[in-house]
Coordinates of C-alpha atoms in Angstrom, one line a residue:
Chain A
E51 CA 20.6 -4.1 -41.0
A52 CA 24.4 -5.2 -41.1
Q53 CA 26.7 -2.3 -40.5
V54 CA 30.0 -1.0 -39.2
T55 CA 29.5 1.9 -37.1
Q56 CA 32.4 4.6 -36.5
N57 CA 32.1 7.9 -34.5
P58 CA 32.9 10.5 -34.6
R59 CA 32.5 11.2 -38.5
Y60 CA 34.3 14.5 -38.3
L61 CA 36.8 15.4 -35.5
I62 CA 39.3 18.5 -35.3
T63 CA 42.1 18.3 -32.6
V64 CA 45.1 19.8 -31.4
T65 CA 48.6 18.2 -31.6
G66 CA 49.4 15.7 -29.0
K67 CA 46.0 15.4 -27.6
K68 CA 44.9 11.7 -27.1
L69 CA 41.9 10.6 -29.2
T70 CA 40.0 7.6 -29.7
V71 CA 38.0 6.6 -32.9
T72 CA 35.2 4.1 -32.1
C73 CA 34.0 1.2 -34.2
S74 CA 31.4 -1.4 -34.1
Q75 CA 30.0 -3.9 -35.9
N76 CA 27.0 -6.3 -35.8
M77 CA 27.8 -9.1 -38.2
N78 CA 29.7 -11.1 -35.9
H79 CA 32.6 -11.0 -38.2
E80 CA 35.8 -12.2 -36.9
Y81 CA 38.0 -9.9 -39.3
M82 CA 38.4 -6.2 -38.5
S83 CA 41.0 -3.5 -40.0
W84 CA 41.7 0.3 -40.0
Y85 CA 42.7 2.2 -43.3
R86 CA 43.5 5.4 -44.0
Q87 CA 42.8 7.2 -47.4
D88 CA 44.8 9.9 -48.6
P89 CA 44.7 11.5 -52.0
G90 CA 47.1 10.0 -54.4
L91 CA 48.2 7.0 -52.0
G92 CA 44.7 5.3 -51.7
L93 CA 43.4 3.2 -48.8
R94 CA 46.4 1.8 -46.6
Q95 CA 45.8 -0.7 -43.6
I96 CA 46.8 0.6 -40.5
Y97 CA 46.1 -2.4 -38.1
Y98 CA 44.0 -5.3 -38.4
S99 CA 42.7 -8.0 -36.2
M100 CA 41.8 -11.9 -36.8
N101 CA 40.0 -12.2 -33.4
V102 CA 39.7 -11.0 -30.2
E103 CA 42.8 -10.0 -28.4
V104 CA 44.3 -10.8 -31.6
T105 CA 45.9 -7.7 -33.7
D106 CA 48.7 -6.9 -36.0
K107 CA 50.1 -4.2 -37.8
G108 CA 49.1 -3.3 -41.2
D109 CA 51.2 -1.1 -43.7
V110 CA 51.3 2.0 -41.9
P111 CA 50.8 1.1 -38.3
E112 CA 53.3 4.2 -36.9
G113 CA 51.4 6.7 -34.2
Y114 CA 48.6 4.4 -34.1
K115 CA 47.3 1.7 -31.8
V116 CA 44.0 -0.6 -31.7
S117 CA 42.8 -3.2 -29.1
R118 CA 40.3 -6.0 -29.6
K119 CA 38.9 -6.9 -26.5
E120 CA 35.5 -8.0 -27.8
K121 CA 34.5 -9.3 -31.1
R122 CA 32.2 -6.2 -31.9
N123 CA 34.5 -3.4 -31.3
F124 CA 37.6 -2.5 -32.8
P125 CA 39.1 1.4 -31.7
L126 CA 41.8 3.1 -33.2
I127 CA 43.9 5.1 -30.6
L128 CA 46.2 7.9 -31.5
E129 CA 48.2 8.5 -28.2
S130 CA 49.5 11.6 -29.6
P131 CA 48.1 12.9 -32.9
S132 CA 50.4 14.7 -35.3
P133 CA 49.3 16.8 -38.4
N134 CA 50.8 14.1 -40.9
Q135 CA 47.7 12.2 -39.4
T136 CA 45.5 14.3 -40.8
S137 CA 43.3 11.6 -42.9
L138 CA 40.1 10.0 -43.8
Y139 CA 39.6 7.1 -41.7
F140 CA 37.8 3.8 -42.7
C141 CA 37.0 0.9 -40.2
A142 CA 36.0 -2.2 -41.7
S143 CA 34.8 -5.8 -41.0
S144 CA 34.7 -9.2 -42.8
L145 CA 34.5 -12.9 -42.5
T146 CA 38.1 -13.2 -43.3
G147 CA 40.6 -11.0 -44.3
A148 CA 40.5 -11.6 -48.0
S149 CA 36.4 -11.7 -48.0
E150 CA 34.1 -8.8 -48.7
A151 CA 34.8 -5.7 -46.4
F152 CA 32.0 -3.9 -45.0
F153 CA 33.1 -0.5 -44.4
G154 CA 32.2 2.2 -42.2
Q155 CA 31.2 5.6 -43.3
G156 CA 34.9 7.0 -42.5
T157 CA 35.9 9.6 -40.2
R158 CA 37.7 13.0 -41.1
L159 CA 40.3 13.8 -38.7
T160 CA 42.0 17.0 -38.9
V161 CA 44.8 17.5 -36.6
V162 CA 46.2 20.8 -35.9
Chain B
T169 CA 55.5 -0.5 -56.0
Q170 CA 52.1 -0.8 -56.3
L171 CA 50.5 -4.1 -56.3
L172 CA 47.5 -3.2 -58.0
E173 CA 47.7 -0.4 -60.8
Q174 CA 44.4 1.2 -61.7
S175 CA 44.0 3.2 -64.8
P176 CA 42.9 5.9 -65.7
Q177 CA 43.3 7.9 -62.3
F178 CA 40.3 10.1 -63.4
L179 CA 37.6 10.1 -66.1
S180 CA 35.1 12.6 -66.9
I181 CA 32.6 12.0 -69.2
Q182 CA 29.3 12.7 -70.6
E183 CA 25.9 10.7 -69.7
G184 CA 25.5 8.0 -72.4
E185 CA 29.2 7.4 -72.7
N186 CA 30.8 4.0 -72.2
L187 CA 34.0 3.6 -70.3
T188 CA 36.4 0.8 -69.4
V189 CA 38.7 1.5 -66.3
Y190 CA 41.3 -1.3 -65.7
C191 CA 43.0 -3.1 -62.4
N192 CA 46.6 -4.3 -63.7
S193 CA 49.1 -6.6 -61.8
S194 CA 52.1 -8.5 -62.4
S195 CA 51.2 -10.9 -59.2
V196 CA 48.7 -13.4 -59.6
F197 CA 45.3 -13.0 -57.6
S198 CA 43.1 -15.6 -56.0
S199 CA 40.5 -13.2 -56.7
L200 CA 39.4 -9.8 -57.0
Q201 CA 36.9 -7.5 -55.8
W202 CA 35.6 -4.0 -57.1
Y203 CA 34.3 -1.7 -55.1
R204 CA 32.5 2.0 -55.7
Q205 CA 32.8 4.6 -53.2
E206 CA 30.7 7.5 -53.1
P207 CA 31.5 11.1 -51.9
G208 CA 31.3 11.0 -47.9
E209 CA 30.7 7.2 -47.9
G210 CA 33.0 4.2 -47.5
P211 CA 33.5 1.8 -50.3
V212 CA 30.7 -0.7 -51.2
L213 CA 31.3 -4.1 -52.8
L214 CA 30.0 -4.2 -56.4
V215 CA 30.9 -8.0 -57.7
T216 CA 34.0 -10.3 -56.8
V217 CA 35.5 -12.4 -59.6
V218 CA 37.2 -15.8 -59.0
T219 CA 37.8 -18.0 -61.9
G220 CA 40.2 -16.8 -64.7
G221 CA 38.4 -15.6 -67.7
E222 CA 35.2 -14.9 -65.5
V223 CA 32.8 -12.6 -66.7
K224 CA 30.1 -10.9 -64.5
K225 CA 27.6 -8.4 -65.5
L226 CA 25.5 -6.1 -62.8
K227 CA 23.1 -4.3 -64.8
R228 CA 25.0 -2.0 -67.1
L229 CA 28.3 -2.9 -65.3
T230 CA 30.5 -5.8 -67.0
F231 CA 33.4 -6.9 -65.2
Q232 CA 36.2 -9.5 -66.0
F233 CA 39.1 -11.2 -65.0
G234 CA 42.2 -12.2 -66.7
D235 CA 42.6 -15.5 -68.1
A236 CA 46.1 -15.2 -66.1
R237 CA 44.0 -13.8 -63.0
K238 CA 46.5 -10.8 -62.7
D239 CA 44.2 -8.0 -64.4
S240 CA 40.9 -7.4 -64.4
S241 CA 38.6 -4.7 -66.3
L242 CA 35.3 -2.9 -65.6
H243 CA 32.9 -1.9 -68.7
I244 CA 30.0 0.8 -67.9
T245 CA 27.6 0.9 -70.8
A246 CA 25.7 4.2 -71.0
A247 CA 26.7 5.9 -68.1
Q248 CA 24.9 7.6 -65.9
P249 CA 25.4 10.5 -63.3
G250 CA 24.5 8.2 -60.5
D251 CA 28.0 6.0 -61.6
T252 CA 30.0 8.9 -60.3
G253 CA 32.3 7.8 -57.8
L254 CA 35.8 6.4 -56.9
Y255 CA 36.0 2.6 -58.3
L256 CA 38.2 0.4 -56.4
C257 CA 39.8 -3.1 -57.4
A258 CA 40.9 -5.2 -54.4
G259 CA 42.3 -8.8 -54.3
E260 CA 44.2 -11.2 -52.1
R261 CA 47.4 -12.6 -53.8
S262 CA 47.5 -16.3 -54.7
G263 CA 49.2 -17.9 -52.3
G264 CA 48.7 -15.7 -49.4
S265 CA 47.3 -16.3 -46.0
N266 CA 43.7 -15.3 -46.3
Y267 CA 44.4 -12.4 -44.1
K268 CA 45.0 -9.4 -46.1
L269 CA 43.1 -7.6 -49.0
T270 CA 45.4 -5.3 -51.3
F271 CA 43.7 -2.3 -52.8
G272 CA 44.5 -0.4 -56.0
K273 CA 44.4 3.7 -55.7
G274 CA 41.1 3.7 -57.7
T275 CA 39.6 5.1 -60.6
L276 CA 37.8 8.5 -60.1
L277 CA 34.8 8.5 -62.3
T278 CA 32.7 11.7 -62.9
V279 CA 29.8 11.2 -65.3
N280 CA 28.1 14.6 -66.3
P281 CA 24.8 15.4 -67.2

């Protein structure tokens, strides 16, 4: 079954404690991206990757890092989380940046 | 400025009613996608429209792409509680480098039994 898997689904952490949200896809897609979804602001792209070892900033990259060492994995790293990063995060993959996006189930992050 | 404006932002209707939601822009899009996001899940693609004036039907859902490829609409006939969810439009601007989708903020639809 084609899918994008994110972990964890829910995470509560404290300010400043580094965390990683994992994302894996089994569709051999070259393009992967991370979004955050906030009430009234919609889906905003954080980072994207067009291929292995190729990543670039989206619309709201501050406070986040990503890596793309393998085609299937695209982890999102928060080196020093802050409360304003409390949000619902989605990983997505697609053939190209403009083609159908397949989303993971989301990670609800709370930073206290 | 939001590139894709969706309206209404919220819509609450009774089962059996018809409804239309809109996705508008001042920019031309190569294509537009419609997604539905159910509570606790990620968005799932419903349809992609590519040609100006194109109409696509998916059971009780009818999607239309404007002639100028700047706007799109989603019409639902005889809405059912299972249609409840957040409806998102997304597109790639014409002339873009095929690397990014832009999403609207969505229309949150509630269909009451």
